[in-house]
Short mmCIF file of C-alpha atoms and ligand atoms in Angstrom, two decimals:
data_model
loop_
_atom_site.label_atom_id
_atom_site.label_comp_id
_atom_site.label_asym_id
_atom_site.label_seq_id
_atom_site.Cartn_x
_atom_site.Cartn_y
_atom_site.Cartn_z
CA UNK A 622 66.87 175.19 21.86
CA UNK A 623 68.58 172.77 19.12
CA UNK A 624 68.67 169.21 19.60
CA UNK A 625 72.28 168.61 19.81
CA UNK A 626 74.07 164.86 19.23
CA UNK A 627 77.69 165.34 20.83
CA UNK A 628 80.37 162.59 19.54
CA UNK A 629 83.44 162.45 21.83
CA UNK A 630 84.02 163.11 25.14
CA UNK A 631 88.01 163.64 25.22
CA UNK A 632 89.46 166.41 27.17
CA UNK A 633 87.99 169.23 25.15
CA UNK A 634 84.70 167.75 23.75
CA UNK A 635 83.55 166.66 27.41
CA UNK A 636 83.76 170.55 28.52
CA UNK A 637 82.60 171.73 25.25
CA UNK A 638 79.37 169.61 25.60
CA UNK A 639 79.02 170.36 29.18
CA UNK A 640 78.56 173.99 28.30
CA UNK A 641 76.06 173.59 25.57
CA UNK A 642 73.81 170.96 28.05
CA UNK A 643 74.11 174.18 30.69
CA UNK A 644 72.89 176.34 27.91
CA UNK A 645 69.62 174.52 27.75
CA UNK A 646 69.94 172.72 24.84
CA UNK A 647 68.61 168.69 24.44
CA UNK A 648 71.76 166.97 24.27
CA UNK A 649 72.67 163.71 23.54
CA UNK A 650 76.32 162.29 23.93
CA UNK A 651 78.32 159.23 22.79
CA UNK A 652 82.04 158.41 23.24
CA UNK A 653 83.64 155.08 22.98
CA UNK A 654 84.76 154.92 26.11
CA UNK A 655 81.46 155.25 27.59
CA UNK A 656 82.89 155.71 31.54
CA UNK A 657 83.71 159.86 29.93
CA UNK A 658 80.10 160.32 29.49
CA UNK A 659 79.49 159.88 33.15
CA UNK A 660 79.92 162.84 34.44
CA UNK A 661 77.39 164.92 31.73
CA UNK A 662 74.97 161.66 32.08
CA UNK A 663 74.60 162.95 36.15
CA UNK A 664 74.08 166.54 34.91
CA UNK A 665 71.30 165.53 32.75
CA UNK A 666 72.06 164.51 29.24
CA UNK A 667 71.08 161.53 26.99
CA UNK A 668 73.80 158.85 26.83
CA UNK A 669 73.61 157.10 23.51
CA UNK A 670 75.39 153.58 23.18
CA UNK A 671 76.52 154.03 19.98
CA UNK A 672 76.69 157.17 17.65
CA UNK A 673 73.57 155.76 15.38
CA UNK A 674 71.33 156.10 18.62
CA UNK A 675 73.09 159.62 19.50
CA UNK A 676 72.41 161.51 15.83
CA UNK A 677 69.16 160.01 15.79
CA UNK A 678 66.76 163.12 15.40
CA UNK A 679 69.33 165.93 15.85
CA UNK A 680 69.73 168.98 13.95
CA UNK A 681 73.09 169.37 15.03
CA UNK A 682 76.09 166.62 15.11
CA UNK A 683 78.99 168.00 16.81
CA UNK A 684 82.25 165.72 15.75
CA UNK A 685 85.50 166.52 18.57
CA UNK A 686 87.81 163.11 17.88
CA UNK A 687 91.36 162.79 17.58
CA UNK A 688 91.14 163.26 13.95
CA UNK A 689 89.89 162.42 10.76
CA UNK A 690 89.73 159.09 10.40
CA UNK A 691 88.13 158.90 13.85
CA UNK A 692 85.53 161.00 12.55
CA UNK A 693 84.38 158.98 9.70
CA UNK A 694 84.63 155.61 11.37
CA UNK A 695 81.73 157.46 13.54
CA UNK A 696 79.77 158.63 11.08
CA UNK A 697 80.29 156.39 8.40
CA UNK A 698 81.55 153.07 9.67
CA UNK A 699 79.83 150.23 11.23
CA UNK A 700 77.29 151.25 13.90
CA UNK A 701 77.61 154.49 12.92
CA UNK A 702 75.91 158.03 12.55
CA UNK A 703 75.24 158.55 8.78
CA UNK A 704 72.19 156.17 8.41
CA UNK A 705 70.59 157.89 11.10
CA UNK A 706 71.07 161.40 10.29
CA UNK A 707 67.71 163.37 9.84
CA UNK A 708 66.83 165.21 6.38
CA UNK A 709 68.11 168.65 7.07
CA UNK A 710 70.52 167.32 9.56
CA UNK A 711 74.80 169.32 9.60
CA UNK A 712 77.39 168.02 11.16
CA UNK A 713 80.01 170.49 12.37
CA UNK A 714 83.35 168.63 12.79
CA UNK A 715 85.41 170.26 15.23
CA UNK A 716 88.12 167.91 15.41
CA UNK A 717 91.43 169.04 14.33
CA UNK A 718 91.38 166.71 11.36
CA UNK A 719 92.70 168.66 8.21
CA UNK A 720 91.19 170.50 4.90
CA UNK A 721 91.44 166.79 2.93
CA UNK A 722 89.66 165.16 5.29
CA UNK A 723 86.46 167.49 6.06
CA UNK A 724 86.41 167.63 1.88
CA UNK A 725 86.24 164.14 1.71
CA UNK A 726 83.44 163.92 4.73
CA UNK A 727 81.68 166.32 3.70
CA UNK A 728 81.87 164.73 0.14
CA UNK A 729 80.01 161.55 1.49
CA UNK A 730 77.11 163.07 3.18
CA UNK A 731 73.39 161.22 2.46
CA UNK A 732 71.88 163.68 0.47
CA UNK A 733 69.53 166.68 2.44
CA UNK A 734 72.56 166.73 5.10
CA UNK A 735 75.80 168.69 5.27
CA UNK A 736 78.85 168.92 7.27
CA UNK A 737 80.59 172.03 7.81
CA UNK A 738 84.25 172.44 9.95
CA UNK A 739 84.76 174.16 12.51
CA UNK A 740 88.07 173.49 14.77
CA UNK A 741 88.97 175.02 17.55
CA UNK A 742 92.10 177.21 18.80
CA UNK A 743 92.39 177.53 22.47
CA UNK A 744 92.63 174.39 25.08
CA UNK A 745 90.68 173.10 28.03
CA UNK A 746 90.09 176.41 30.55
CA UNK A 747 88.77 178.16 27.03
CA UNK A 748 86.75 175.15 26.43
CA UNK A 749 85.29 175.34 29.40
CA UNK A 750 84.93 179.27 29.52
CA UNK A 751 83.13 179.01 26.46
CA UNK A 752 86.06 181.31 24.97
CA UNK A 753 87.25 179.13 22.20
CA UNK A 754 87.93 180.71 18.59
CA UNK A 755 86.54 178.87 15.96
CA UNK A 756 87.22 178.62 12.44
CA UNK A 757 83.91 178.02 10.15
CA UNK A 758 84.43 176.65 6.52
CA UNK A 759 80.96 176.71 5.14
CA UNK A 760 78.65 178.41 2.84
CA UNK A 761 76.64 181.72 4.47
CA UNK A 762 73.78 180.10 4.89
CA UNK A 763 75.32 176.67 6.80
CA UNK A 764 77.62 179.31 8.74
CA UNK A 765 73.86 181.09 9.78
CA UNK A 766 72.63 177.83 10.71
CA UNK A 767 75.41 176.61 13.67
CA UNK A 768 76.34 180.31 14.30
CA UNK A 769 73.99 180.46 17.64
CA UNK A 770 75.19 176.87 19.13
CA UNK A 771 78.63 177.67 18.38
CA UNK A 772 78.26 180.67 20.52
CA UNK A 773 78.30 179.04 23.33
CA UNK A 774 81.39 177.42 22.64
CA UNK A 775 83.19 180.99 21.87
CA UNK A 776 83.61 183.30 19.01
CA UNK A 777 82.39 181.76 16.05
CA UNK A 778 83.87 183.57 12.15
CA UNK A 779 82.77 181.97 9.09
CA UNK A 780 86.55 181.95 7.24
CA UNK A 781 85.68 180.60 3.97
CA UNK A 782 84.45 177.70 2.10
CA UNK A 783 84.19 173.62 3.23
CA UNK A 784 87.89 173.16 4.54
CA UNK A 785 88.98 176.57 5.12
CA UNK A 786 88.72 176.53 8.95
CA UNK A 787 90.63 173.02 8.86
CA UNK A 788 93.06 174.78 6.77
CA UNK A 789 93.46 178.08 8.99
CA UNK A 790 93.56 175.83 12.16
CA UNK A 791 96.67 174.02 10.52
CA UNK A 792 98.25 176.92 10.28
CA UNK A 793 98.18 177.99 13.84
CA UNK A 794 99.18 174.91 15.60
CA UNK A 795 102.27 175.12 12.83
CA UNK A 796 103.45 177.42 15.02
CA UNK A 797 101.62 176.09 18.98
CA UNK A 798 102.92 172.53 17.87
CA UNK A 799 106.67 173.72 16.56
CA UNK A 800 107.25 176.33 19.13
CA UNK A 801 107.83 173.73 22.30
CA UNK A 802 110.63 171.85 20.45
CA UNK A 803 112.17 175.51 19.35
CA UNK A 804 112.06 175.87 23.24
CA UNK A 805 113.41 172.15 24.19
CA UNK A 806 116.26 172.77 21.90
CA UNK A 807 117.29 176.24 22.83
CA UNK A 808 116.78 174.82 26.77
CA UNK A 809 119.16 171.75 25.77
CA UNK A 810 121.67 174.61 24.67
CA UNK A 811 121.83 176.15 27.75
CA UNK A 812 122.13 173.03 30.03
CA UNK A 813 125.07 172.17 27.58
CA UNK A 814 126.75 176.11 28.22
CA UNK A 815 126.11 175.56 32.01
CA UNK A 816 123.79 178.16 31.99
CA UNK A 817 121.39 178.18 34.96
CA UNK A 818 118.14 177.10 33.99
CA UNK A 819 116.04 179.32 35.84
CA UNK A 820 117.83 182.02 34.36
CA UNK A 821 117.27 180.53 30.75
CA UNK A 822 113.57 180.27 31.82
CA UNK A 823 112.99 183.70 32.72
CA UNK A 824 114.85 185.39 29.84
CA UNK A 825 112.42 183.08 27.71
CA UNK A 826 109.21 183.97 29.31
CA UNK A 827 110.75 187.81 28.48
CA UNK A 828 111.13 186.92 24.94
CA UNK A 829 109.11 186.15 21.54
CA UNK A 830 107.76 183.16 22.58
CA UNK A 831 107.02 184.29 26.42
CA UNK A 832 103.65 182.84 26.34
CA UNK A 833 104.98 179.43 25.89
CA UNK A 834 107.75 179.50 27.25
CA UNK A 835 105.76 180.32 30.70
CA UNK A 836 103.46 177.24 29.82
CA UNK A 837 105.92 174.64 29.40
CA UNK A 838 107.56 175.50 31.77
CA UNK A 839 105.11 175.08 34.36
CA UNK A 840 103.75 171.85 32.71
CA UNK A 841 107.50 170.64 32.64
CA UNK A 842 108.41 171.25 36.37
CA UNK A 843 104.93 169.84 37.32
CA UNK A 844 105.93 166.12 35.32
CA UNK A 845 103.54 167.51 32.83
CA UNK A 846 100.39 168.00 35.03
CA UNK A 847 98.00 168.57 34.14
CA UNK A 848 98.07 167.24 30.11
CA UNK A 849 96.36 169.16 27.83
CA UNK A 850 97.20 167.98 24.76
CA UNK A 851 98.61 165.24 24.26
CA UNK A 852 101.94 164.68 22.32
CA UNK A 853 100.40 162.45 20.03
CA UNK A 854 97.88 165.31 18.81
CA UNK A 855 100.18 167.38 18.49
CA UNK A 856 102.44 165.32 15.90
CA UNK A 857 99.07 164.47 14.20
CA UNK A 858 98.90 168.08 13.56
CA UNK A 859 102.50 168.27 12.23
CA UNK A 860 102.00 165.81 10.17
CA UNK A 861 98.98 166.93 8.52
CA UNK A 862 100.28 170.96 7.78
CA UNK A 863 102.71 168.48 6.13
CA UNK A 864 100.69 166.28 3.89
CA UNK A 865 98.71 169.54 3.20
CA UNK A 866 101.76 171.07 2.04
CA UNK A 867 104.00 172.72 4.49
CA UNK A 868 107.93 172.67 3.37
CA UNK A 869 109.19 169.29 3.40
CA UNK A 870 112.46 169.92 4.67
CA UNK A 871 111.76 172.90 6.83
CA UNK A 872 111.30 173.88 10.09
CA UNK A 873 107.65 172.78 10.79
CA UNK A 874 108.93 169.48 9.13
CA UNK A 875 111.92 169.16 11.84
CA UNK A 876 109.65 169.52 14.60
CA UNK A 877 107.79 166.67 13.41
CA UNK A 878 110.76 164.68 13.45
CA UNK A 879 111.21 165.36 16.79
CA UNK A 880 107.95 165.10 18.18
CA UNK A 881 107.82 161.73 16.66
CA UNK A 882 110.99 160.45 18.31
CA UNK A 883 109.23 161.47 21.69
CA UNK A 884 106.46 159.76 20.41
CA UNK A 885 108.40 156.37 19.49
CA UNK A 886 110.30 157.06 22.93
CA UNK A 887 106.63 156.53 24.97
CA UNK A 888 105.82 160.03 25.50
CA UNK A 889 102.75 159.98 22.76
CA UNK A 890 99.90 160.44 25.98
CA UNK A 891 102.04 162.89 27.87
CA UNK A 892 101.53 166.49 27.24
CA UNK A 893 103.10 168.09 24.48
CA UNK A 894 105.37 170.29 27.05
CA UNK A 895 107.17 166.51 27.64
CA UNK A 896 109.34 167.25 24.21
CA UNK A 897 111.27 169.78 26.24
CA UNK A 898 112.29 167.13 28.38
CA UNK A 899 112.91 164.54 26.06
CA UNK A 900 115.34 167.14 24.23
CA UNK A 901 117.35 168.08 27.32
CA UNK A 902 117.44 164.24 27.89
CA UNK A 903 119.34 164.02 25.01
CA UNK A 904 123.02 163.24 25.14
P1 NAP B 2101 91.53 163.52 23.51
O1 NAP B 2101 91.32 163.93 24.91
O2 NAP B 2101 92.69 162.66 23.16
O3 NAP B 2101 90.17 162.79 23.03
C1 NAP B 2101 90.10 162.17 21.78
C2 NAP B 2101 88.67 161.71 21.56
O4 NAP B 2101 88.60 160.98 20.31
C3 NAP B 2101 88.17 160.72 22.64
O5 NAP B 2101 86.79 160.93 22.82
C4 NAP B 2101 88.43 159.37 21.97
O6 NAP B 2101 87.64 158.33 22.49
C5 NAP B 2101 88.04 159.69 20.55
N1 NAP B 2101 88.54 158.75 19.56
C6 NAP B 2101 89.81 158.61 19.12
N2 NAP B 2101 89.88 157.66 18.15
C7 NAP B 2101 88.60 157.21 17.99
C8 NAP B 2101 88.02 156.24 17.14
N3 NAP B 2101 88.75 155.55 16.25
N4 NAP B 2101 86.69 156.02 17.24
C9 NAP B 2101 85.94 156.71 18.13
N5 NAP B 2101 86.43 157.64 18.96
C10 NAP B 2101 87.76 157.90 18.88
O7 NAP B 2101 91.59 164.77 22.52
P2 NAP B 2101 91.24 166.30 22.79
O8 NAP B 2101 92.41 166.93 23.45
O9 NAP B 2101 89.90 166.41 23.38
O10 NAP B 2101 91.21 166.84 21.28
C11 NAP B 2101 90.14 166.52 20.39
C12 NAP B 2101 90.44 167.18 19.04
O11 NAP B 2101 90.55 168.59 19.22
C13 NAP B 2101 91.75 166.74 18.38
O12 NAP B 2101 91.58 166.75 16.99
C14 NAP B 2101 92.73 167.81 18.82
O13 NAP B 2101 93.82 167.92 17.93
C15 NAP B 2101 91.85 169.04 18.82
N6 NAP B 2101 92.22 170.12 19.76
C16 NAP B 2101 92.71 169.83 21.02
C17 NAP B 2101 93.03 170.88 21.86
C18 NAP B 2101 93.59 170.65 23.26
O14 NAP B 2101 94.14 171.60 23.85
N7 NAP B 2101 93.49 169.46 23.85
C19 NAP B 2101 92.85 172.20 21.45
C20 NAP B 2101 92.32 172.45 20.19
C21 NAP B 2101 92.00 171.40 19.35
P3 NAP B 2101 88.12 157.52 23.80
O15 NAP B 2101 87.75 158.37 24.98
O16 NAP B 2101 87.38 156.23 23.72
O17 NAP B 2101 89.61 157.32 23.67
#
């Protein structure tokens, strides 16, 4: 069994490290908000007050934060994980955080340590199934070296080089992050034709985008219970498939708009599903 450092305890990463404590490995977690690591603390793993004290001796680091810049302030900023990292040490950043970013992480490694990527698709009840997919950008040999750990997490496929899972993964929530505003849009439409929105929800569910269509619906007529990803997240990941090159004045690029002027209208910690309601709020 690995010893296993797990940094961030959000919605995904405290089900993700829940599993891999259940699987028997020695885990130690950190999150900023320490109250998260509570519940894992009563089911037996190490609670580390700071991310130094958690990579301290592991083999694996296991990075799920917001994004990017989250992820170095923990392993490079003050207090952090870097200086403690063991010779031999990888960190596999799971965070949705962008090909740039796990370049330039991976670029400022001590040397006898790597970091490969490895983000996730699928949200919390594959998280805590253990039936995520996950993207590896890494060299054979680094993919060898997390495949077994990541296992437990779901279906682990080596997909390239450093920054090829970060890139993949930007290209699927493209389309999870873009869809929902497609769907607030065409649902504004039909409350403008005076069509009945039941109606408009069930032809939906029947069409193209059924899956998530049926999703946000549900999380829309429940006030967006329970959130799975937040609205903020989901812009983030907008925004980066732009900065990594996605058309500037396209479609993905629209949806960003919008999702930001959710965002700016306070919606930023509600589920993403809340941009269907902001949109047939609008006037
Ligand atoms: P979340 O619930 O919002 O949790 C975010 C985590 O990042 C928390 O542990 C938070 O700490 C930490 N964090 C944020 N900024 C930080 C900073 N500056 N320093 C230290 N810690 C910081 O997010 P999530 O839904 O678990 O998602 C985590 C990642 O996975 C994101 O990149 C997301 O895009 C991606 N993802 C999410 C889903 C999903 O369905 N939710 C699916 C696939 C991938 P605090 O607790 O202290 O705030």
């Amino acid at each position: 069994m690995a010893r296993i450092a797990f940094l961030g305890l959000g919605r995904m990463g405290v089900l993700m490290a829940g599993r891999l404590l259940a699987a028997g490995h020695d885990l130690t977690v950190w999150n900023r908000t320490a109250a998260k690591a509570e519940p894992l603390a009563r089911q037996g793993a190490k609670v580390a007050e700071d991310p130094a004290g958690a990579v301290d001796g592991a083999e694996l680091v296991i990075t799920m934060l917001a994004d990017g810049d989250a992820v170095d302030e923990v392993i490079f900023g003050t207090g952090a994980g870097a200086a403690k990292l063991a010779a031999g040490a990888t960190v596999v950043e799971m965070s949705t955080s962008g090909p740039e970013a796990v370049r330039n992480l991976r670029a400022k490694m001590p040397e006898g340590t790597t970091l490969v990527d490895a983000p996730v698709k699928g949200t919390l009840p594959q998280a805590e199934g253990g039936t995520l997919d996950i993207y590896v950008g890494g060299t054979e040999a680094e993919f060898a070296a997390v495949r077994e750990v990541l296992s437990v997490l779901g279906n682990p496929v080596r997909v390239g080089e450093i920054g090829a899972g970060a890139s993949l993964k930007l290209v699927v929530n493209a389309i999870t992050a873009t869809v929902p505003v497609l769907i607030g849009e065409a649902m504004a439409l039909a409350d403008r034709m005076g069509v009945d929105a039941g109606t408009a929800w069930d032809a939906l569910a029947a069409s193209a985008v059924g899956g998530m269509a049926r999703r946000v619906r549900e999380q829309t007529a429940d006030d967006g219970q329970p959130i799975t990803f937040s609205l903020s997240l989901a812009a983030k990941d907008l925004r980066l498939a732009l900065e990594a090159g996605a058309a500037a004045e396209g479609v993905i690029a629209a949806a960003r708009r919008e999702l930001g002027a959710a965002e700016q209208a306070g919606l930023g910690e509600r589920d993403f599903s809340a941009v269907v309601t902001h949109l047939r709020a609008q006037d």
